[in-house]
Coordinates of C-alpha atoms and ligand atoms in Angstrom, one line a residue:
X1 CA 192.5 102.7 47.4
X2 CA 189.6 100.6 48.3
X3 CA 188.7 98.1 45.3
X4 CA 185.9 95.4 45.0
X5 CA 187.0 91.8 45.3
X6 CA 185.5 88.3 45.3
X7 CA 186.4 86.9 48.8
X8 CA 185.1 83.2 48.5
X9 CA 182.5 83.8 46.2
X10 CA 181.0 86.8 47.8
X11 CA 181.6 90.4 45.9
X12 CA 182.8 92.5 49.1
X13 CA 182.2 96.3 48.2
X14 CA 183.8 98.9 50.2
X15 CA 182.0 101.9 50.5
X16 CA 184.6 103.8 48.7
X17 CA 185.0 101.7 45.5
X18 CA 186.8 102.4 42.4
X19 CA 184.8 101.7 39.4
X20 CA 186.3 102.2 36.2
X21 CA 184.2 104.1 33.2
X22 CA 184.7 103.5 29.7
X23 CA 183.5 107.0 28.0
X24 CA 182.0 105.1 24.3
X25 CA 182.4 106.7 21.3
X26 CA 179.9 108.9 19.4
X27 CA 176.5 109.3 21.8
X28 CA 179.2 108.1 24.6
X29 CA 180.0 111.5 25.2
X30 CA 176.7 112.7 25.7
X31 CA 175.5 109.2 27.8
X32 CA 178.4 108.6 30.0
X33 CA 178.2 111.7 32.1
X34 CA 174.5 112.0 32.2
X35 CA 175.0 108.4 33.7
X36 CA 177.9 108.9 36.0
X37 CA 176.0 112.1 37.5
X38 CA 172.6 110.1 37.6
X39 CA 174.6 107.5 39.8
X40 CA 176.1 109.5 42.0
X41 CA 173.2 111.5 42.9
X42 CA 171.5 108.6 43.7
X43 CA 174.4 107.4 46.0
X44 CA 174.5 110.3 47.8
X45 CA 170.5 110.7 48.4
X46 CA 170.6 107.0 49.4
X47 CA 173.5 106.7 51.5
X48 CA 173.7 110.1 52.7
X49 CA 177.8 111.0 52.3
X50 CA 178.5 107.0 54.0
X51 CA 178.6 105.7 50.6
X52 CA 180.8 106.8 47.1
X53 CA 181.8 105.5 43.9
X54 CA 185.3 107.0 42.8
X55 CA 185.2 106.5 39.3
X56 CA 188.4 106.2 37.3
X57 CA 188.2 106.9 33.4
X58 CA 189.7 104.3 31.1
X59 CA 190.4 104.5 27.5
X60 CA 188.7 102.7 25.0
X61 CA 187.9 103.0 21.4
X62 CA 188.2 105.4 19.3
X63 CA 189.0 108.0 21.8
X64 CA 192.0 105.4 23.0
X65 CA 193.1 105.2 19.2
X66 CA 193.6 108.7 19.1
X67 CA 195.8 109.2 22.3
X68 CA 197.3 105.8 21.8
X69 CA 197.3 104.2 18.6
X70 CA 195.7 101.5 20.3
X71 CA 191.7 101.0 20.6
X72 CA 192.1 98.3 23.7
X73 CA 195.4 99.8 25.6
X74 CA 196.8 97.5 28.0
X75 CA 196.3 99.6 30.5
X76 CA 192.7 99.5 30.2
X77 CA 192.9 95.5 30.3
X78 CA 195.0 95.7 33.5
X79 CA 192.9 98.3 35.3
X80 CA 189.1 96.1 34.3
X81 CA 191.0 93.0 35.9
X82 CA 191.9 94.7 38.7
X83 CA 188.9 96.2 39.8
X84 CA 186.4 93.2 38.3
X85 CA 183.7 95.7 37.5
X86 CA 183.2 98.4 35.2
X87 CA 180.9 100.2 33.1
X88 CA 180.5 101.4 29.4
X89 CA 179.3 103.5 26.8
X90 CA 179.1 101.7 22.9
X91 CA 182.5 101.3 21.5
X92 CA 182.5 101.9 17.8
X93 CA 183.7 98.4 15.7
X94 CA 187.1 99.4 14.0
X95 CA 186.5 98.6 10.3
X96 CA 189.4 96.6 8.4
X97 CA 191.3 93.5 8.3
X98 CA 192.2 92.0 11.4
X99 CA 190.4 93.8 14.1
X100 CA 188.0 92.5 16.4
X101 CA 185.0 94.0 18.1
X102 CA 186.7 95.5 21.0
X103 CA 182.9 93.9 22.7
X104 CA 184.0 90.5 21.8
X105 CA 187.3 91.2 22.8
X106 CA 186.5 91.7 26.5
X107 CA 184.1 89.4 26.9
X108 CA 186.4 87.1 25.8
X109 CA 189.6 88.3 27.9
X110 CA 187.6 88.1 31.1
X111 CA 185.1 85.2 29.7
X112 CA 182.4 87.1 31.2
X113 CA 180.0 83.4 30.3
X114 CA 176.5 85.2 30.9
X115 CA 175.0 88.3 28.8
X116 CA 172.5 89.3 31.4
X117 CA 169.6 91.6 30.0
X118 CA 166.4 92.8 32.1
X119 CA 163.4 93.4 29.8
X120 CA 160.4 95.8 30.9
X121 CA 157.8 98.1 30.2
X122 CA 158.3 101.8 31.0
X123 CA 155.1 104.0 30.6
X124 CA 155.0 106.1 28.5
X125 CA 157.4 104.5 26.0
X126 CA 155.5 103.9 22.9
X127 CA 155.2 99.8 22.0
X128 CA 154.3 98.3 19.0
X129 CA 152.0 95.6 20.9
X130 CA 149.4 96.0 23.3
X131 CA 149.9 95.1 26.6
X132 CA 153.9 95.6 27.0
X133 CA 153.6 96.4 30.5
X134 CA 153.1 92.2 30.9
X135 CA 156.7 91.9 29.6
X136 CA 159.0 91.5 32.5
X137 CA 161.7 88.9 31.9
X138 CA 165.0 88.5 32.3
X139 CA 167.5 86.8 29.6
X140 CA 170.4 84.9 30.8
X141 CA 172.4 84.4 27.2
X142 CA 175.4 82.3 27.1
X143 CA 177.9 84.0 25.8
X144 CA 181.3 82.3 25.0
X145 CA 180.1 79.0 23.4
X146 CA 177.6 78.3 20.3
X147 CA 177.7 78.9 16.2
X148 CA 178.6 82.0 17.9
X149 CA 181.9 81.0 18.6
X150 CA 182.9 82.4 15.4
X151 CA 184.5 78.7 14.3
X152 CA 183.8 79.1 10.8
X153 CA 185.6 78.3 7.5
X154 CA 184.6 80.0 4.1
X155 CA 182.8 78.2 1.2
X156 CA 185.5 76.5 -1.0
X157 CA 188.3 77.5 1.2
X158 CA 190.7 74.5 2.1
X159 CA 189.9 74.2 5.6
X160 CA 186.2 74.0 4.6
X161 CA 187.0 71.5 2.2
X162 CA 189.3 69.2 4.5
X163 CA 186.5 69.6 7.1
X164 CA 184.1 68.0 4.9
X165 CA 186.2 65.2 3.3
X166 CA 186.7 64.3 6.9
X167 CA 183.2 64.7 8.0
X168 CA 181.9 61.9 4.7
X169 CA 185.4 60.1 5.4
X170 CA 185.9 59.4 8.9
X171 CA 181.8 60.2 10.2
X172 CA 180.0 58.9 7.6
X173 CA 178.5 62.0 7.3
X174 CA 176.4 62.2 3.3
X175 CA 173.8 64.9 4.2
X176 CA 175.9 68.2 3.3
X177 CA 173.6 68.9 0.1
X178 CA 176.6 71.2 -1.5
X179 CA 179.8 69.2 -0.3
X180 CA 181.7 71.4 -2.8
X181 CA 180.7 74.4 -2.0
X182 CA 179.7 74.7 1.6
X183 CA 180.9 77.1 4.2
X184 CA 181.1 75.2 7.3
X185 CA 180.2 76.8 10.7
X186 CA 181.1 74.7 14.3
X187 CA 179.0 74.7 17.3
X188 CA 180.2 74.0 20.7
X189 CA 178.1 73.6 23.7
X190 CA 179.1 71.7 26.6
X191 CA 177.7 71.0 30.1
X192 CA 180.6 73.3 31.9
X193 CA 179.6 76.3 29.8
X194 CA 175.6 75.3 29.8
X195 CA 175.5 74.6 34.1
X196 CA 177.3 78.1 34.7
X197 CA 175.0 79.9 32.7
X198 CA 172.2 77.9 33.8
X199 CA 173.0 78.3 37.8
X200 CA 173.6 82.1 37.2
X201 CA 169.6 82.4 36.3
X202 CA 168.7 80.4 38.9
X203 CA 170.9 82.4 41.7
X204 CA 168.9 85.1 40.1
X205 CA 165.7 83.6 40.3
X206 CA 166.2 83.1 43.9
X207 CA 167.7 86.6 44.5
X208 CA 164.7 88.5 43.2
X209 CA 161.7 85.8 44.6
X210 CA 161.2 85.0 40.6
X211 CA 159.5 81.5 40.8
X212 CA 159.4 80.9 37.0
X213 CA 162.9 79.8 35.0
X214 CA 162.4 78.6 31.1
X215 CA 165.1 77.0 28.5
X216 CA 164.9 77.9 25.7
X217 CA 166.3 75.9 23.0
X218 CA 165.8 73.8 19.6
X219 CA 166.6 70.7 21.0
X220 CA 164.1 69.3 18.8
X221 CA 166.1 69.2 15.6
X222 CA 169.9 69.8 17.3
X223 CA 169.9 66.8 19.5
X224 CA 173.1 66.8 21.5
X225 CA 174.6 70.5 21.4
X226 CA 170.9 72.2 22.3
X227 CA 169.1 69.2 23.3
X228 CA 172.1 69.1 25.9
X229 CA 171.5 72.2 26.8
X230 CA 168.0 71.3 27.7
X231 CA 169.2 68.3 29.4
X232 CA 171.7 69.7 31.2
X233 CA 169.7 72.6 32.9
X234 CA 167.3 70.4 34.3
X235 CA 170.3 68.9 35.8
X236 CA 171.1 71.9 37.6
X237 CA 167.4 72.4 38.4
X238 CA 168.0 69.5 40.6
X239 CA 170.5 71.3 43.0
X240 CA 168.1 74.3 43.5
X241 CA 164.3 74.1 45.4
X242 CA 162.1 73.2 41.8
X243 CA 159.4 71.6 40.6
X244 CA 159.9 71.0 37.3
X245 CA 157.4 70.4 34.0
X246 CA 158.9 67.0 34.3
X247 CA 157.4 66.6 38.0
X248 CA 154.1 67.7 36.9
X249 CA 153.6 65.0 33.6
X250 CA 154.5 62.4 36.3
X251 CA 151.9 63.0 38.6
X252 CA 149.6 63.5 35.4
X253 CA 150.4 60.5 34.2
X254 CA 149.8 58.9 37.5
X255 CA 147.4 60.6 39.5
X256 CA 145.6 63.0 36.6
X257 CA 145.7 66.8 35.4
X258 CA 143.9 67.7 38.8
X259 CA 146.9 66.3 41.2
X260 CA 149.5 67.8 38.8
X261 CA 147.8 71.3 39.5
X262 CA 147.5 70.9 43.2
X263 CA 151.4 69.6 43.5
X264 CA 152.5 72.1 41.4
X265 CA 150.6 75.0 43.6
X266 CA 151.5 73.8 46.5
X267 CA 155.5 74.0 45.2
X268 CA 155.1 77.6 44.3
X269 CA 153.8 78.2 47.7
X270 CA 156.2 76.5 49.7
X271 CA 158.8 78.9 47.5
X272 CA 160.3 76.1 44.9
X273 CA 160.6 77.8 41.4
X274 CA 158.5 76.3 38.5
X275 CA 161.2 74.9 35.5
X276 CA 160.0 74.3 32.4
X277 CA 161.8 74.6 28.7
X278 CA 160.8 76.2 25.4
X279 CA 161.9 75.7 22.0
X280 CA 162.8 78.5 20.4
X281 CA 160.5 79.4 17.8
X282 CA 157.7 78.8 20.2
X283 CA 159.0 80.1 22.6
X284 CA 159.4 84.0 19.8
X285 CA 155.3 83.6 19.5
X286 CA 155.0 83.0 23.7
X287 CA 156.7 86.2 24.3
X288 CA 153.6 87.9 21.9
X289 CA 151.0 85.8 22.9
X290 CA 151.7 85.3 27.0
X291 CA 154.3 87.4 28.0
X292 CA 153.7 87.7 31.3
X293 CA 153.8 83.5 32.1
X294 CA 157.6 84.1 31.6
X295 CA 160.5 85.3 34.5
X296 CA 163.9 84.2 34.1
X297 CA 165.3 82.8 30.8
X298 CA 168.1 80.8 30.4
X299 CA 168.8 80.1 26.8
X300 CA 172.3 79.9 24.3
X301 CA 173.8 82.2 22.4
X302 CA 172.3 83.3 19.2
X303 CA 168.6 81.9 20.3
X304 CA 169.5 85.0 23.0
X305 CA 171.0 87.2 20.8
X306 CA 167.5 86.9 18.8
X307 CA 165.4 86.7 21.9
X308 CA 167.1 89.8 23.5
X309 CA 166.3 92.2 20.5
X310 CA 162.5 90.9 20.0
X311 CA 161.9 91.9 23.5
X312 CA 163.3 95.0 23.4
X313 CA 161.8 96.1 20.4
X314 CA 158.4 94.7 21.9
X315 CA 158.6 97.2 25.0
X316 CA 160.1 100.2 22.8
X317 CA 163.4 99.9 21.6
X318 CA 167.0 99.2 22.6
X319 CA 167.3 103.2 23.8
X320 CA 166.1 101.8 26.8
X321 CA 167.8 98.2 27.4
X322 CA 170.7 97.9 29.4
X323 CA 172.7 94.6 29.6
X324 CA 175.5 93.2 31.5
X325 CA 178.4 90.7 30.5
X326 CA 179.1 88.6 33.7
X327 CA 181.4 86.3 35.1
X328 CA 179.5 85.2 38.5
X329 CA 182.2 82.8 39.2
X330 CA 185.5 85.3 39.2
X331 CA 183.0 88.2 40.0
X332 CA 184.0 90.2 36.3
X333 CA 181.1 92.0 35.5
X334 CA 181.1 95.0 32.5
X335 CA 177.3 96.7 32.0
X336 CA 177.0 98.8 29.1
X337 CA 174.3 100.2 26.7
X338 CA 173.0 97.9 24.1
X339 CA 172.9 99.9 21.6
X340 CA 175.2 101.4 19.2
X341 CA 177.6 104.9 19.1
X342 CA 174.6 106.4 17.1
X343 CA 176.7 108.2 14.4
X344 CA 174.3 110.0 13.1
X345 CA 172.9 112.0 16.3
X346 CA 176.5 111.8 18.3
X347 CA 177.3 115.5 19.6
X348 CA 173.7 116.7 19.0
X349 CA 172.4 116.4 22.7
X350 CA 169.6 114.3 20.9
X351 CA 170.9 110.8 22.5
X352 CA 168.5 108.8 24.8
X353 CA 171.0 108.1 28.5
X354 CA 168.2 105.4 29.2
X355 CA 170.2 102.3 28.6
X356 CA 173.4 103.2 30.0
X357 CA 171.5 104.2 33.0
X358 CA 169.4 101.3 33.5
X359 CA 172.5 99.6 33.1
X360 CA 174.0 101.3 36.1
X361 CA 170.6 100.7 37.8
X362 CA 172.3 96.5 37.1
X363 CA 175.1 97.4 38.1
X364 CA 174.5 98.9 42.0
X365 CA 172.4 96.4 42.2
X366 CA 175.0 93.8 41.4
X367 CA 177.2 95.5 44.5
X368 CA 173.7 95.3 46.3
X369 CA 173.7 99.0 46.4
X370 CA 170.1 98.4 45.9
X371 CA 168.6 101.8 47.5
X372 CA 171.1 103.7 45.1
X373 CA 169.4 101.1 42.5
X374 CA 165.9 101.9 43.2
X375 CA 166.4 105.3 43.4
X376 CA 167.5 105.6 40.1
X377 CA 165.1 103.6 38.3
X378 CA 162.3 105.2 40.4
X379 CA 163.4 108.8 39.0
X380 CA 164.0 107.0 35.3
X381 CA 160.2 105.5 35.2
X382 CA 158.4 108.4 36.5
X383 CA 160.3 111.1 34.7
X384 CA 159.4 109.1 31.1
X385 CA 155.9 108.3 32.5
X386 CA 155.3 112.0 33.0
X387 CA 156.3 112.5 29.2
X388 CA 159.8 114.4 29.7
X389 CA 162.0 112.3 27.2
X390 CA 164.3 112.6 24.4
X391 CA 163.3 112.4 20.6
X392 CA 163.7 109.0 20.1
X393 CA 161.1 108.3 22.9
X394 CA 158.7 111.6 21.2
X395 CA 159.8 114.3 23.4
X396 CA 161.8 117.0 23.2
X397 CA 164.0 117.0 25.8
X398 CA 167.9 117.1 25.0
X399 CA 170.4 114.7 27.0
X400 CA 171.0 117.0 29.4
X401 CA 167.6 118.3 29.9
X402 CA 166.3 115.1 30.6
X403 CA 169.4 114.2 32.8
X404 CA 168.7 117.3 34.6
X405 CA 164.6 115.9 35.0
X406 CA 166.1 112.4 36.8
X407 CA 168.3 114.5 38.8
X408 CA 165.9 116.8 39.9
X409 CA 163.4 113.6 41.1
X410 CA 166.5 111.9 42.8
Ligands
LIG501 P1 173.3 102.1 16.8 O1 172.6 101.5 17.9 O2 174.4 103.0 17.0 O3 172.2 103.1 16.0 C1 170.9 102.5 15.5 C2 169.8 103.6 15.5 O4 169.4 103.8 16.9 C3 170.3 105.0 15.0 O5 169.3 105.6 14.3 C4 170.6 105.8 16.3 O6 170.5 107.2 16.2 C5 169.6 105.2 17.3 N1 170.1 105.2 18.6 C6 171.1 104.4 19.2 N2 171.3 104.8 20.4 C7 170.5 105.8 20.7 C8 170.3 106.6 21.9 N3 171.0 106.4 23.0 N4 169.4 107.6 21.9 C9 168.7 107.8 20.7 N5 168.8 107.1 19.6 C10 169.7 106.1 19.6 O7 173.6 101.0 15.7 P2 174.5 101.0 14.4 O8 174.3 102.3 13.6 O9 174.3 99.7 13.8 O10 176.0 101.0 14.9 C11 176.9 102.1 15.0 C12 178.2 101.7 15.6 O11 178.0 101.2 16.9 C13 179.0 100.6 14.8 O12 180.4 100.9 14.8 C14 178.7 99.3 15.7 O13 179.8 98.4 15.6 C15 178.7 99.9 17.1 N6 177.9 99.1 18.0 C16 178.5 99.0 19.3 C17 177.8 98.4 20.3 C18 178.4 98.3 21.7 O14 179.4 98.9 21.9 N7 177.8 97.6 22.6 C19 176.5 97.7 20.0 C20 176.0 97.9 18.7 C21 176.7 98.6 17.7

């Protein structure tokens, strides 16, 4: 049995690792073994035999429903904490009172604080802008804080009510234009959750030579949750080689636009990494205007959640973005497709692997398996440059014809 473990903050891998697989309901079927033999294709061109994933299957879903009565079986909740990571296919949201996405459910369970998602340009991939290939970012969303909490109370319920009689009573508070009739939504953001997330992008930064970090925020009109958010990641920009936008208005101010430039150049080239922030709704017409100015973002919850999807959709869909819900701290780490269980082409042998194998592309390189990585991205980029792809992307492979493509350039 040889598992991966966090051993004073370092992921030790053994070259025999159990990874646990969560099949995905509808296109899961049709993803998750295109992906699993993608993977270990790669492992074995790249390591020659030293190297192997043993993957164990874990029930999720609707699949788990079926053979349990259960869509998140215990089992599966024991086996993820054991082994800290794991990948998936979508899981299919149970409709009905009282259930909750099984997605939010693990993230939660493991508080896995940072929804990590790569953006960029594959040839070939149809765009609706211009010059796509300048995207090339990567999103660090919070995940576990934010309106996003889910803290909310229903217009005219009682809680809703008490929460506002308590808001005009006790803080004084008259701007609620409907006080009757308001649903009332909380938002949490605190420096623990904000610094975590926040040092996460930087430690990525640093891994991948990324000299450019952005918040992202609207601190402008929400003072303390996302102006603190703002505030305190150029805290943590302190504890990391930077030069920050706030260095170069100093020297501006001081010494003129000309000094600022020089300094700032002569940070990038000594290796520091250039911290700036954002707000949001600039920061949605940057990402059209000058993509490529931006690296690493680090930004809360639902300006991520928004952020996330407009790249995608700017370098051709979410067939092709893979993501990963992290804990860097306790080493939990679960990458999975971004998209849905695609009802309507699940079973055809029409579904797109892309995402789920870009995420497994996150995922070796997250052991630092990163000639398995490579290898598997290589075969992914040049495969869809050379127009073999699936309908979605306007070809006319199926799944496995196209799996068969990457396996064949492995
Ligand atoms: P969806 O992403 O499943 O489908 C949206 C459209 O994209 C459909 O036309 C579908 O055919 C297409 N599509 C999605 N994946 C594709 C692929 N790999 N290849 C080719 N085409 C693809 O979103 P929808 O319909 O809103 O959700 C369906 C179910 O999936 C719901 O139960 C939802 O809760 C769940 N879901 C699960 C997620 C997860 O597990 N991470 C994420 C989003 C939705």
């Amino acid at each position: 049995m040889a598992k991966i473990e966090m051993i004073d903050g370092q992921l030790k891998v053994p070259h025999n690792p159990e990874i646990p697989y969560i099949q995905g309901d509808g296109v899961g079927a049709d993803i998750s073994p295109a992906m699993l033999a993608v993977v270990d294709a790669a492992v074995a061109k790249a390591y020659q035999g030293e190297k192997q994933i043993q993957w164990q299957a874990l029930l999720a879903g609707e699949k788990a429903f079926q053979e349990t009565g259960d869509y998140l079986p215990s089992e599966t909740l024991a086996s993820l904490t054991e082994h800290l990571i794991a990948i998936k296919g979508p899981l299919m949201t149970p409709i009905g009172e009282g259930f909750r996405s099984l997605n939010v459910t693990l993230r939660q369970t493991f508080d896995l604080f940072a929804n990590v998602r790569p953006v960029e340009y594959f040839t070939g991939v149809a765009s609706p802008v211009k010059r796509p290939e300048q995207v090339k970012m990567t999103i660090f969303r919070e995940n576990t804080e934010d309106i996003y909490a889910g803290i909310e109370f229903e217009s005219e319920s009682p809680q809703a009510h008490r929460l506002i009689d308590l808001l005009k009573a006790d803080f004084g508070i008259h701007q609620i234009r409907f006080d009757q009739t308001s649903a009332i939504g909380i938002k949490p953001v605190s420096p623990d959750g904000t610094k975590r997330l926040v040092r996460a992008a930087f430690d990525h930064a640093i891994a991948n030579g990324q000299q450019r970090l952005t918040l992202v925020h609207k601190g402008n009109i929400m003072k303390f949750t996302e102006g603190g958010f703002k505030k305190w990641g150029y805290e943590v920009a302190k504890d990391y080689p930077t030069f920050t936008v706030n260095d170069f208005n100093a020297i501006k101010a001081k010494e003129g636009i000309e000094a600022a430039k020089t300094a700032k150049a002569t940070a990038l080239a000594e290796g520091k990494i250039y911290v700036d922030d954002a707000i949001a709704d600039n920061f949605l017409q940057q990402i059209l205007l000058n993509p490529s100015e931006y690296q690493v973002v680090a930004t809360l919850n639902l300006n991520g959640d928004y952020i996330s999807d407009a790249l995608a959709a700017q370098v051709g869909g979410i067939g092709i973005s893979p993501g990963a819900n992290i804990n860097f701290i306790t080493g939990h780490a679960i990458f999975e497709a971004t998209h849905g269980t695609a009802p309507d082409i699940a079973g055809l042998g029409l579904a797109n692997p892309s995402s789920l194998i870009l995420s497994s592309v996150m995922m070796l390189d997250f052991m630092g398996w990163t000639a398995a990585a490579a290898l598997v991205k290589a075969a992914l980029a040049s495969t869809i440059a050379s127009g073999q792809t699936t309908r979605d992307l306007g070809g006319d492979l199926s799944t496995t014809d196209f799996t068969q493509a990457l396996l064949d350039k492995i």
